[in-house]
C-alpha angles and dihedrals in degrees: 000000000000120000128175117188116196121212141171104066132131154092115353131167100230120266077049131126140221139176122227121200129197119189119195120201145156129054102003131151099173144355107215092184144334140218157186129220133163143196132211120206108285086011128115115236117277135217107230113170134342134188119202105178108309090343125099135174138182143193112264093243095066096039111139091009103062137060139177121198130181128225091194082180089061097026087231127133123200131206117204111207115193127160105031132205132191093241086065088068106127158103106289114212131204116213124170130186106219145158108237115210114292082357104122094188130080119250142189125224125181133202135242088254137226135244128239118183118180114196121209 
């Protein structure tokens, strides 16, 4: 059994900044790579940054504004958010790839999400 609970959402003015949190737990025995998404209403939902390791990628529209961290001792991954705009409003999602206990494949488990919502 695998959970992430997302935190740290909320209300910001935008230029403004938050700090999203995901915290893995249960019966993990390793965490290939996380994640965050998110989806606007009548959006699909977006990839917005990944780690892997010491690799780390973003969508271009949060380039420079956006980054995603990893506390492997917590399984927990964090998304700074600075600079907001209104068009990041949205629902953030946590997903992780991981290899459950005596499970040899590879799975994906999301999270219950978070909202940001970026007033202008």
């Amino acid at each position: 059994q695998v959970q992430l609970v997302e935190s740290g959402g909320g209300l910001v003015q935008a230029g403004g900044s938050l700090r999203l949190s995901c915290a893995a737990s249960g019966s993990i025995f390793s965490i290939k790579a996380m994640g965050w998404y998110r989806q606007a209403p009548g959006k699909q939902r977006e990839l917005v940054a990944t780690i892997s390791g010491g690799n780390t990628n973003y969508a271009d529209s949060v380039k420079g504004r956006f980054t995603i961290s990893r506390d492997n001792a917590k399984n927990t991954v964090y998304l700074q958010v600075n600079s907001l705009k209104p068009e990041d409003t949205a629902v953030y999602y946590c997903n992780a790839l991981l290899l459950a206990h005596r499970v040899n494949q590879l799975r994906s488990y999301w999270g219950q999400g978070t909202q940001v919502t970026v007033s202008s």
